[in-house]
Coordinates of C-alpha atoms and ligand atoms in Angstrom, one line a residue:
Chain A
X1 CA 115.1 82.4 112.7
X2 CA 113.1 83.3 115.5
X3 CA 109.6 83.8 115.8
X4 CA 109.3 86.3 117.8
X5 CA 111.9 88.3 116.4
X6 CA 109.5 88.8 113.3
X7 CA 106.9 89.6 115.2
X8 CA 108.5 92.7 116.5
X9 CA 109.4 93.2 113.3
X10 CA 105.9 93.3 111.6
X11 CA 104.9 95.3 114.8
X12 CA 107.5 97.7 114.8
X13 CA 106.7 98.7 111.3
X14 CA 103.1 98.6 112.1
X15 CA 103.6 100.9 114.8
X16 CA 105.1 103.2 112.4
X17 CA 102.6 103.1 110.0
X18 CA 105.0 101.1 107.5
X19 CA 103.7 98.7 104.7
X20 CA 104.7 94.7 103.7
X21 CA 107.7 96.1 102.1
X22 CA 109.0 98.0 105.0
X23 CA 108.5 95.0 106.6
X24 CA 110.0 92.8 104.2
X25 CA 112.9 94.7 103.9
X26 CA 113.7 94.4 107.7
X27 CA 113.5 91.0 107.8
X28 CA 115.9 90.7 104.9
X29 CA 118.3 93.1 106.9
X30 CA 118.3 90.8 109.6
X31 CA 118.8 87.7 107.6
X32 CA 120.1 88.5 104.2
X33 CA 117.0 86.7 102.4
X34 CA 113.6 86.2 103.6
X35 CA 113.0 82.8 105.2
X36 CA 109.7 80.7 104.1
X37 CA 108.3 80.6 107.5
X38 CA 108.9 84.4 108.1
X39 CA 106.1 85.1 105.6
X40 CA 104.3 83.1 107.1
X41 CA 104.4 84.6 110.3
X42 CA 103.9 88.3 108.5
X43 CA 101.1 87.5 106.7
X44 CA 99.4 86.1 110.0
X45 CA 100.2 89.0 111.5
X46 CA 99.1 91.6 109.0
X47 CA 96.0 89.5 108.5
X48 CA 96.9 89.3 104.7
X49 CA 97.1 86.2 102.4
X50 CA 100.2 84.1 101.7
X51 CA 100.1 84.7 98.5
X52 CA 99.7 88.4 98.9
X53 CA 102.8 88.9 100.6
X54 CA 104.3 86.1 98.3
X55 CA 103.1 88.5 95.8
X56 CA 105.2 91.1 96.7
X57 CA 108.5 89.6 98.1
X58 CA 108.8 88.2 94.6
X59 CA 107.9 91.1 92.3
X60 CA 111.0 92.6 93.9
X61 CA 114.3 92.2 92.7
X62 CA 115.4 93.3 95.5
X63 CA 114.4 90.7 97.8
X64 CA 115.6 87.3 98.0
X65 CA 114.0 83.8 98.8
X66 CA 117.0 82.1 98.7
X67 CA 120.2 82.5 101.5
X68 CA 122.3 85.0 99.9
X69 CA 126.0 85.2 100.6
X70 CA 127.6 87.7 103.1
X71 CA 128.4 90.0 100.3
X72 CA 125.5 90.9 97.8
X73 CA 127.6 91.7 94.4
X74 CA 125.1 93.4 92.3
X75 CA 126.1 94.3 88.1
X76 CA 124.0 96.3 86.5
X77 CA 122.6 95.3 83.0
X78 CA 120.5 98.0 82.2
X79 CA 120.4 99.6 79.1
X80 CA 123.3 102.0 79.6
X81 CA 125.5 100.2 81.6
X82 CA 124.8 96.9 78.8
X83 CA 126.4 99.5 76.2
X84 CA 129.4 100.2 78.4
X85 CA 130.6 96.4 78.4
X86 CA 128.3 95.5 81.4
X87 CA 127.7 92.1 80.0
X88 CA 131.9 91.7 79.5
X89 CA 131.8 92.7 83.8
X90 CA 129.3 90.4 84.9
X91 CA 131.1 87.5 83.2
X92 CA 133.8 88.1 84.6
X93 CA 132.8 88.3 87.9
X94 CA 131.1 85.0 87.3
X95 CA 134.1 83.5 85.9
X96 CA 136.3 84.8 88.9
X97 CA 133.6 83.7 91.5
X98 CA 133.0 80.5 89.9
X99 CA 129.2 81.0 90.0
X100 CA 126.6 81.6 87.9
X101 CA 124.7 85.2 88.2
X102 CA 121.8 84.4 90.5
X103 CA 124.1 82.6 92.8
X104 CA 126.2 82.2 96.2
X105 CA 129.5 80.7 96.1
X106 CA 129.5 77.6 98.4
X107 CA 131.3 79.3 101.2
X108 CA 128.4 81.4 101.5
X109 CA 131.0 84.6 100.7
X110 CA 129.5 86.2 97.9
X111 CA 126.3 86.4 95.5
X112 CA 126.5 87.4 92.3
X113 CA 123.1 88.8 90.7
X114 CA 122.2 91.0 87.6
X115 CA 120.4 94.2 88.0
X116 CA 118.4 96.5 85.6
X117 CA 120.0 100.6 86.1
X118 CA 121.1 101.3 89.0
X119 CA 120.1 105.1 88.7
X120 CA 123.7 106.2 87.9
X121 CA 124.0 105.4 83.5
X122 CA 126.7 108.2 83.7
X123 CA 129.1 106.2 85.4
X124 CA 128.6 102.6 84.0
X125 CA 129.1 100.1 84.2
X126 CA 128.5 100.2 87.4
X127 CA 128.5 97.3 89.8
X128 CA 127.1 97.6 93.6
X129 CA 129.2 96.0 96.5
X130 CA 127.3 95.7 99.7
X131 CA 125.4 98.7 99.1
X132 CA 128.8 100.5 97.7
X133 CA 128.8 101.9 93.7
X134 CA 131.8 101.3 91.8
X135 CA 131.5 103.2 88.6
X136 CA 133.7 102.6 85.2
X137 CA 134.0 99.1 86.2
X138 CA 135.8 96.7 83.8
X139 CA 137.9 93.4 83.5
X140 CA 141.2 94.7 85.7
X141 CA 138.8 96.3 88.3
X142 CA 136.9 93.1 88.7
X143 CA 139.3 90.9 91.2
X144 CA 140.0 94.0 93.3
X145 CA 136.4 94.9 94.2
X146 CA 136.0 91.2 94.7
X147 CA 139.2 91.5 97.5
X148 CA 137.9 94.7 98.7
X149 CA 134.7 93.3 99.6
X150 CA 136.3 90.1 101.3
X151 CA 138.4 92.5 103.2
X152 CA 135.3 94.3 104.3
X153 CA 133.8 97.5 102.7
X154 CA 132.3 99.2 105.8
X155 CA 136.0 99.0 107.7
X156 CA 137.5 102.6 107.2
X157 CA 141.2 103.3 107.0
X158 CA 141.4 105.5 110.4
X159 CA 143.9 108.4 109.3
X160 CA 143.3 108.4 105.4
X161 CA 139.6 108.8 105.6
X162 CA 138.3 111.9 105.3
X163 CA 135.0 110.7 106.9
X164 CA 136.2 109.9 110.0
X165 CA 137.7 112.5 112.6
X166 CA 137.6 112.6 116.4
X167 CA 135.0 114.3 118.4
X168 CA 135.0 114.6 122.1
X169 CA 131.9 115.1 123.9
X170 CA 130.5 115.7 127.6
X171 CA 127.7 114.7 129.3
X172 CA 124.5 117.2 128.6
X173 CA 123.8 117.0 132.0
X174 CA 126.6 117.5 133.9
X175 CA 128.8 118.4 131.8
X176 CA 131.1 116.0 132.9
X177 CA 133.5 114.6 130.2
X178 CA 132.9 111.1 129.3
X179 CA 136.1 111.0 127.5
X180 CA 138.4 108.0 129.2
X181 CA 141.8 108.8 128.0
X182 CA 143.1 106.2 130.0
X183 CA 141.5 103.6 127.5
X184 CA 142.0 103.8 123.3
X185 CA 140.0 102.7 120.6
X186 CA 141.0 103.1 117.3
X187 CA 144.0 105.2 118.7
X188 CA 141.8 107.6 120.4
X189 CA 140.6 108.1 123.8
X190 CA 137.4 106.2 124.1
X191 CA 133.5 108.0 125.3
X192 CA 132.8 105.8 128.5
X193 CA 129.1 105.2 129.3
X194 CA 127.5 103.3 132.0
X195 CA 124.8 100.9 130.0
X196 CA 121.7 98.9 131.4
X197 CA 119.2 96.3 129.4
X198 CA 117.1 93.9 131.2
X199 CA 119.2 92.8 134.7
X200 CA 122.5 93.5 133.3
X201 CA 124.5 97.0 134.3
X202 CA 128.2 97.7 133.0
X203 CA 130.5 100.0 131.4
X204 CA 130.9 100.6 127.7
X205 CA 133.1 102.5 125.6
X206 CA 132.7 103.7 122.1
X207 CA 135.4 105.2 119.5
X208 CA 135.8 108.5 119.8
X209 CA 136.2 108.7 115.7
X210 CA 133.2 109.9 114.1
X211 CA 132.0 107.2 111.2
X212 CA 133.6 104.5 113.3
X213 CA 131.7 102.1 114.7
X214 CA 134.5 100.6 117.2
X215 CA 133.0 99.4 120.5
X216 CA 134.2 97.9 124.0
X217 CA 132.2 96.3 126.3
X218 CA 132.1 94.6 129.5
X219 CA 129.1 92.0 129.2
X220 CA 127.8 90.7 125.7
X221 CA 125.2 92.6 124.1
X222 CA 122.9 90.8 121.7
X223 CA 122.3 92.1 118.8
X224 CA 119.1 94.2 118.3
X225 CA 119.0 95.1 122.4
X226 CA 117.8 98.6 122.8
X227 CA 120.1 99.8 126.1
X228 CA 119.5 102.5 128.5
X229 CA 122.6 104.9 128.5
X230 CA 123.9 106.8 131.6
X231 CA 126.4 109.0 132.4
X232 CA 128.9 107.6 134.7
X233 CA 129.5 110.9 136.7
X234 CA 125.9 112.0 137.2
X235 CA 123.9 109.0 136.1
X236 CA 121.6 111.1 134.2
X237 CA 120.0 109.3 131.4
X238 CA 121.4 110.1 128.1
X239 CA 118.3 109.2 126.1
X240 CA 116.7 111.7 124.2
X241 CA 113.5 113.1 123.0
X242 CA 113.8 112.1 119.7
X243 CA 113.7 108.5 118.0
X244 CA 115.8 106.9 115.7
X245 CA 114.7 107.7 111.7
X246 CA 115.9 104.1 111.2
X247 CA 114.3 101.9 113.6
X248 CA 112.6 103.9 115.8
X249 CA 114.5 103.5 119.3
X250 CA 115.7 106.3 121.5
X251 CA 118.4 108.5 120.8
X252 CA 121.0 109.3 123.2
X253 CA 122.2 112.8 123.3
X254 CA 126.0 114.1 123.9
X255 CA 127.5 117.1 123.6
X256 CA 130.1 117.9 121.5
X257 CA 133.2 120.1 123.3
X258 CA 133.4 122.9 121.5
X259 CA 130.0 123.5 120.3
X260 CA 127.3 121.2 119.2
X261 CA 125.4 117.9 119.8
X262 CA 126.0 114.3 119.0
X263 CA 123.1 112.2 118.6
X264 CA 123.7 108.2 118.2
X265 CA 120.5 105.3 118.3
X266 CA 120.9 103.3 121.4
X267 CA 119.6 100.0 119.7
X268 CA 122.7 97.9 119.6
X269 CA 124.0 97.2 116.0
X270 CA 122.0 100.1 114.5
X271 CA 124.2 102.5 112.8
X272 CA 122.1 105.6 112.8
X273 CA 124.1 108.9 113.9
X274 CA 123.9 112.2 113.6
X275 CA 126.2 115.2 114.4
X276 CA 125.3 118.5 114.7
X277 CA 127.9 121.0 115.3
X278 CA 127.1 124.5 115.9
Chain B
X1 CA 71.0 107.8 85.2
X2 CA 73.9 108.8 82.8
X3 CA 73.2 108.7 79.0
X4 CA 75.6 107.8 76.4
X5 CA 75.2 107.0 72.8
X6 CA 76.3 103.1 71.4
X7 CA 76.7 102.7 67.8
X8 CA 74.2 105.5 67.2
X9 CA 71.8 104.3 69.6
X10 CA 70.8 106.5 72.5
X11 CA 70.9 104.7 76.2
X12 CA 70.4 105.1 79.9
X13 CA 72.5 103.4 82.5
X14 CA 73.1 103.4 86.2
X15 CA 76.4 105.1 87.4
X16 CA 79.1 102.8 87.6
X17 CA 78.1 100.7 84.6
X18 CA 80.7 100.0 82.6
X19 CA 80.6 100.2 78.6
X20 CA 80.9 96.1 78.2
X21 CA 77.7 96.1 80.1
X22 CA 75.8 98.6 78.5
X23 CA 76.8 97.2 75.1
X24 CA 75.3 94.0 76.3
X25 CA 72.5 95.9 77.4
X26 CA 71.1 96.6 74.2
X27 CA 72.5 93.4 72.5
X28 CA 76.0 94.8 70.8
X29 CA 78.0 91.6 71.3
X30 CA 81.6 92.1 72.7
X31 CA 84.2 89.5 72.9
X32 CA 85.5 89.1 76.3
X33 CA 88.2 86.6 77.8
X34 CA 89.2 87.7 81.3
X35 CA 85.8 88.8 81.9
X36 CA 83.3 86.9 83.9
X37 CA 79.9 88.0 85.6
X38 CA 80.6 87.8 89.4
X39 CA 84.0 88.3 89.2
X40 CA 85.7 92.0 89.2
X41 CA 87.0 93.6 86.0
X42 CA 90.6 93.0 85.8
X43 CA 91.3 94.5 81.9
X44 CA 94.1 91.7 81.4
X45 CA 93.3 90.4 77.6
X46 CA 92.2 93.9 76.4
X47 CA 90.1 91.5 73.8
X48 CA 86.7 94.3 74.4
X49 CA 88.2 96.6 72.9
X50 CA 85.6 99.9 72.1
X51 CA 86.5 102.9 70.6
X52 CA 85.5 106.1 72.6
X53 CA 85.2 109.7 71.2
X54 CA 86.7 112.5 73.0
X55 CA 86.7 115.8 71.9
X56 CA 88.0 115.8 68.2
X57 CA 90.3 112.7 69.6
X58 CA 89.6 108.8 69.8
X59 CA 90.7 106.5 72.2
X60 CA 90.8 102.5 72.0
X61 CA 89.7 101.4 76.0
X62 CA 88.5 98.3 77.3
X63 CA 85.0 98.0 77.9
X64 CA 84.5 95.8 81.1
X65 CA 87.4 98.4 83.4
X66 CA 85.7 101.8 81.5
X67 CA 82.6 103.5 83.6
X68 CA 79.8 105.1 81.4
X69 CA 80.2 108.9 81.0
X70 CA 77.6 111.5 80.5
X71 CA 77.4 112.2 76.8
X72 CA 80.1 109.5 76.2
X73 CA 80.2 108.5 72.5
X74 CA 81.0 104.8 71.9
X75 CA 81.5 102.2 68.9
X76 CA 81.9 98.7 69.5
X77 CA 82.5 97.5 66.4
X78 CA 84.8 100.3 64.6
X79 CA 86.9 99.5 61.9
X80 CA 89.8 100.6 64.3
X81 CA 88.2 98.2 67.1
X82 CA 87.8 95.2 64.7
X83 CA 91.6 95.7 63.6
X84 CA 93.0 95.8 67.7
X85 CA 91.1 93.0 68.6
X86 CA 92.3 90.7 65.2
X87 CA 95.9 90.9 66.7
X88 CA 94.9 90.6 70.2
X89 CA 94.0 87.3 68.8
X90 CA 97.1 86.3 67.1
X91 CA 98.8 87.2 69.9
X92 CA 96.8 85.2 71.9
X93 CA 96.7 82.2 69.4
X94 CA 100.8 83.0 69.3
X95 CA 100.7 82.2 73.2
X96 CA 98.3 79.5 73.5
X97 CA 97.1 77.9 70.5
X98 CA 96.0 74.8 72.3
X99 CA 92.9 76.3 74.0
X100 CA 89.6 75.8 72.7
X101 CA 88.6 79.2 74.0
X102 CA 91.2 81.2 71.9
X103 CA 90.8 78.8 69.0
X104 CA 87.1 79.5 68.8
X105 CA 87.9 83.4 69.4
X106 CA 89.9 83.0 66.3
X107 CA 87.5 81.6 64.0
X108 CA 84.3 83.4 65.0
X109 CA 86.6 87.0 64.0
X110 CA 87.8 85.3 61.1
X111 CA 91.6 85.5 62.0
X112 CA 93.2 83.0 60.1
X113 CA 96.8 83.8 60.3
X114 CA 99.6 84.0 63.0
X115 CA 102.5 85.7 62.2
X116 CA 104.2 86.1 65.6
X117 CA 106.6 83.3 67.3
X118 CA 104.6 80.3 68.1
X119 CA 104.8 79.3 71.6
X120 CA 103.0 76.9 73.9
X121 CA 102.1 78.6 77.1
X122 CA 99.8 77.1 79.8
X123 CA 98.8 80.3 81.0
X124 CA 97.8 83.7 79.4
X125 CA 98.0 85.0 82.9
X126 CA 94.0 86.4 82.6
X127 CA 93.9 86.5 86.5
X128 CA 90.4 84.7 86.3
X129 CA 91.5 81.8 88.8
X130 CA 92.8 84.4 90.8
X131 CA 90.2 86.4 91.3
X132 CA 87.9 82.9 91.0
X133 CA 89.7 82.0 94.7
X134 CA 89.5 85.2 96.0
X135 CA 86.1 86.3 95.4
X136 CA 84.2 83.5 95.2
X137 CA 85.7 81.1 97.2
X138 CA 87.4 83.5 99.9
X139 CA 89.9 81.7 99.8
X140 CA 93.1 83.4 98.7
X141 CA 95.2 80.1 97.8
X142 CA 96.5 81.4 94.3
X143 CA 97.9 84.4 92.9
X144 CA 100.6 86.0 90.7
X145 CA 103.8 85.6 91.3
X146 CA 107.0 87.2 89.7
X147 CA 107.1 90.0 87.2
X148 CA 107.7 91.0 83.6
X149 CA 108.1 87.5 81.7
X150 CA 108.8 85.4 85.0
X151 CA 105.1 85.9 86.2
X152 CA 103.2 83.7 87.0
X153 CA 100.2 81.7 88.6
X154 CA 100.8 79.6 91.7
X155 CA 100.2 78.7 95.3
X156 CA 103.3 80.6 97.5
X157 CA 106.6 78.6 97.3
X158 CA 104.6 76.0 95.0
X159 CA 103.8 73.5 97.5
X160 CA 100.0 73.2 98.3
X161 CA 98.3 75.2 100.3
X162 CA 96.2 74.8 103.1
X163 CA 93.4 77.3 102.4
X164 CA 92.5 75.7 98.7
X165 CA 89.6 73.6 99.1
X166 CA 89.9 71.4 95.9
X167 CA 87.1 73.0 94.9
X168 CA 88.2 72.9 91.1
X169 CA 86.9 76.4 90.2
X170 CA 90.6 77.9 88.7
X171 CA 90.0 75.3 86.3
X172 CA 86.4 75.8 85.4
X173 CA 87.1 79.4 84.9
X174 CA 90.4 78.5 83.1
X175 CA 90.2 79.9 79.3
X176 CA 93.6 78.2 78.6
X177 CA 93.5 74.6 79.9
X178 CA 90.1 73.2 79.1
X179 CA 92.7 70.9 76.7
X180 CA 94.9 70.4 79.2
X181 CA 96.3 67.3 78.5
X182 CA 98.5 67.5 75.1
X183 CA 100.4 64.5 75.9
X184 CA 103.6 64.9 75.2
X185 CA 103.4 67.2 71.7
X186 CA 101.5 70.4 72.2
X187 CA 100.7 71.1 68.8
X188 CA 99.0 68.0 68.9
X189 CA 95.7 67.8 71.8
X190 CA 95.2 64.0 72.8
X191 CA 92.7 63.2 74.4
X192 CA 91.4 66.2 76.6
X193 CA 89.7 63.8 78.7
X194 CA 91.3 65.1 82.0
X195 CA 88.3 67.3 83.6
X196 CA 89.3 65.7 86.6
X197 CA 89.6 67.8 90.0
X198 CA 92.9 68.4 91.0
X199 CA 93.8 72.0 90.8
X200 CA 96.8 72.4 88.4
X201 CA 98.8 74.7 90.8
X202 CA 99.2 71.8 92.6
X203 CA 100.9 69.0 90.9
X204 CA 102.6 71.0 88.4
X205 CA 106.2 70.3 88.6
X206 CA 105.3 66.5 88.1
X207 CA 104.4 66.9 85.2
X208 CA 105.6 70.1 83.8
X209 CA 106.0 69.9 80.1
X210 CA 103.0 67.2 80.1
X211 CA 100.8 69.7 80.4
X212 CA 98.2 67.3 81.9
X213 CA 97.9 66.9 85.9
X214 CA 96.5 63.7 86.3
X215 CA 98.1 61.0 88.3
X216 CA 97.9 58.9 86.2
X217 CA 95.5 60.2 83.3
X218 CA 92.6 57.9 83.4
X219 CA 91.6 59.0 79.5
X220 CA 95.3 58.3 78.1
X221 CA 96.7 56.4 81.0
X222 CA 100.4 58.0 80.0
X223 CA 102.5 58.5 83.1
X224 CA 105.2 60.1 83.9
X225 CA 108.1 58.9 86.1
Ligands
FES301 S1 122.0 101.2 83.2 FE1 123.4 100.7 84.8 S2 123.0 102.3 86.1 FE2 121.5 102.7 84.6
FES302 S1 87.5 91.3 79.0 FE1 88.1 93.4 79.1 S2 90.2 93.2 79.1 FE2 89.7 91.2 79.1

């Protein structure tokens, strides 16, 4: 954990007007659980008691004190889902993991907990996988959302997927292509970009899938590291106007051939993307 | 000046009284727990209890969180009030029967039955120590923790905290442990003899179902390994 990682944290949110939890719930983005020393370093920063913000991050279910495995296996035990045979689920997810609810296996794969509704009785029992609802869950399903989620829930079957399609977009300024078809990710020709954060310049290359989040690079990016995007034929800079609803950092504008505009957030491991055809 | 009427009696207060204190204005006793002078209303034990007319209606609210109102009528003593606040103590003597506070409670309203699930808590979760820290000692050191039956009272992570001064006053203000030490049988108070100055937040694990956070007692000399 790094100090001053948090403290861009707390500031960030502050920035945007955000509270402890927003804050909170960063952190625990970033590090699956919140560290002791992170509150620590929040409620210095916020100017707020220890035990306030202690206060809080325990009240939550939702946030942890402890290290939590890489998958967060959540079964619902509310009312509704309790009914359906929720209890029958969540012991045998604990019988398969070999951990009690509450826990993380020892290979630090999975964490088991016990939730109270998860807003969707209709369907129960339901069971959250790394922020994914499985509905109608019961004994058989058990060990194959366990092997789905080892596998890897956010990786997306390229072809089968409804969600993901290709797009090929241009530069807004030129108009340039930035499609390099001499270069494939996922099967497709990949969007080339020149990139630049502190002293480093270089190429990089994204899928051209929409919903994938394939990337090629030439030097290392850390994590986190908001990047200035160019376009290689003009060098105009690609960010945007607007910032990114998630954490705040530039967009970077493309347009979509055919019609339309692609907007994705230049911080580095941020997801955020939006797609507006026309 | 707003004027309200208490048990029939016509009076004038301030705005931003609240009932508890205008009842004890003109000398209608009302049983309080988490409710000390100097210390902000918090309404946790619910033990004032007043009844309140509105309209054709009638309303049970506690007296120290409720502000006078113009034309407010107000009984503290109701035979609706009188029943509430019998099982607000039993439920309180069905959480903590080993505090002198509650005990007393009990006998001066005559409640002489407990029909609930016994249980020995150490805390009835009042908030008085909290708010003791906070507002008179600026200090911030303890506070809840948890939620729903996993609440509790405690320094963050429950190691000790640098901002408590040992000043002791959680556990002056502390309705539930002025008994503290139980020995080893709650049911049964030893010797009592523990109004020694460690704060309980801080040495609680050690001695956990002890109930007592001397090291070692210097009444009962009992320690724990
Ligand atoms: S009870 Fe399980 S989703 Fe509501
Ligand atoms: S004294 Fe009013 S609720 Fe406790």
């Amino acid at each position: 954990m790094k100090r001053e990682n948090i403290i861009d944290i707390v500031d960030k949110n502050y920035r945007n007007n955000g509270g402890i939890i927003s804050i909170l719930e960063d952190i625990q983005k970033q590090y699956s659980y919140l560290p002791a020393e992170a509150l620590k370093i929040v409620a210095e920063k916020t100017n707020r008691s220890l035990v306030d913000i202690y206060g809080v991050a325990t009240f939550y279910r939702a946030f942890s004190l402890k290290p939590r495995g890489k998958h967060l296996i959540s079964v619902c035990l509310g009312t509704a889902c309790h009914v359906r045979g929720g209890p029958v689920v969540a012991e045998e997810f604990e019988k398969q993991l070999n951990i009690k609810a509450g826990s993380t296996t020892p290979d630090r794969e999975f964490t088991l907990e016990t939730v109270n509704c998860l807003g969707a009785c209709a369907l129960g029992p339901i069971t959250v996988v790394d922020g994914r609802y499985f509905s109608n869950v019961n004994r058989v399903k058990v060990s194959k959302i366990i092997e789905k989620a080892r596998y890897g829930l956010d990786k997306v079957e390229i072809g089968t997927d409804q969600r993901i399609f290709p797009v090929e977009v241009s530069c807004p300024r030129c108009n340039h292509s930035l499609m390099d078809k001499s270069f494939d990710i996922d099967g497709h020709p990949s969007i080339r970009v020149t990139i630049s954060f502190g002293d480093t310049h270089g190429w990089l290359r994204l899928s051209s899938l929409y919903g994938s989040y394939s990337i090629e690079q030439e030097y290392k990016i850390p994590l986190d590291t908001v990047l200035n995007i160019f376009c290689p034929h003009c060098h105009a800079d690609l960010t945007g106007a607007s910032l990114c609803p998630e954490c705040a950092a530039p967009m970077v504008t493309m347009i979509v051939q055919g019609g339309g505009v692609v907007q994705i957030c230049s911080r580095r491991g941020c997801k955020e993307h939006m797609l507006d055809l026309m | 000046m707003i004027s309200l009427k208490i048990n029939g009696l016509n009076v004038s207060v301030e705005e931003g009284t609240t009932l508890l204190e205008a009842a004890r204005f003109l000398g209608f006793p009302v049983p309080t727990l988490c409710h000390t002078d100097g210390l902000t209303p918090y309404g946790a034990c619910r033990l004032c209890v007043v009844e309140i007319r509105q309209g054709s209606k009638s309303r049970l609210v506690t007296s120290c969180t409720y502000p006078a109102e113009e034309g407010l009528i107000v009984r503290t003593a109701s035979e609706r009030v009188v029943k509430a606040r019998k099982i607000i103590i039993e439920l309180l003597l069905a959480s903590c029967p080993q505090s002198k506070t509650i005990q007393d409670l009990a006998s001066a309203h005559n409640v002489r039955r407990q029909r609930f699930r016994q249980e020995y808590e150490d805390c009835i979760l009042c908030g008085l120590c909290v708010r003791y820290c906070e507002e008179q000692m600026m200090a911030k050191a303890i506070g809840f923790r948890g939620r729903g039956e996993n609440r509790s009272i405690g320094t963050p992570f429950d190691v000790p905290s640098d901002v408590c001064r040992l000043c002791g006053g959680c556990m002056y203000v502390c309705p539930a442990c002025q008994l503290r030490c139980t020995y080893t049988e709650p049911e049964k108070a030893v010797c009592g003899g523990c109004a020694n100055l460690s704060p309980p937040c801080i040495e609680k694990e050690k001695f956990d179902d002890m109930m007592c956070y001397m090291d070692p007692c210097v009444a009962c000399e009992i320690k724990k390994d």
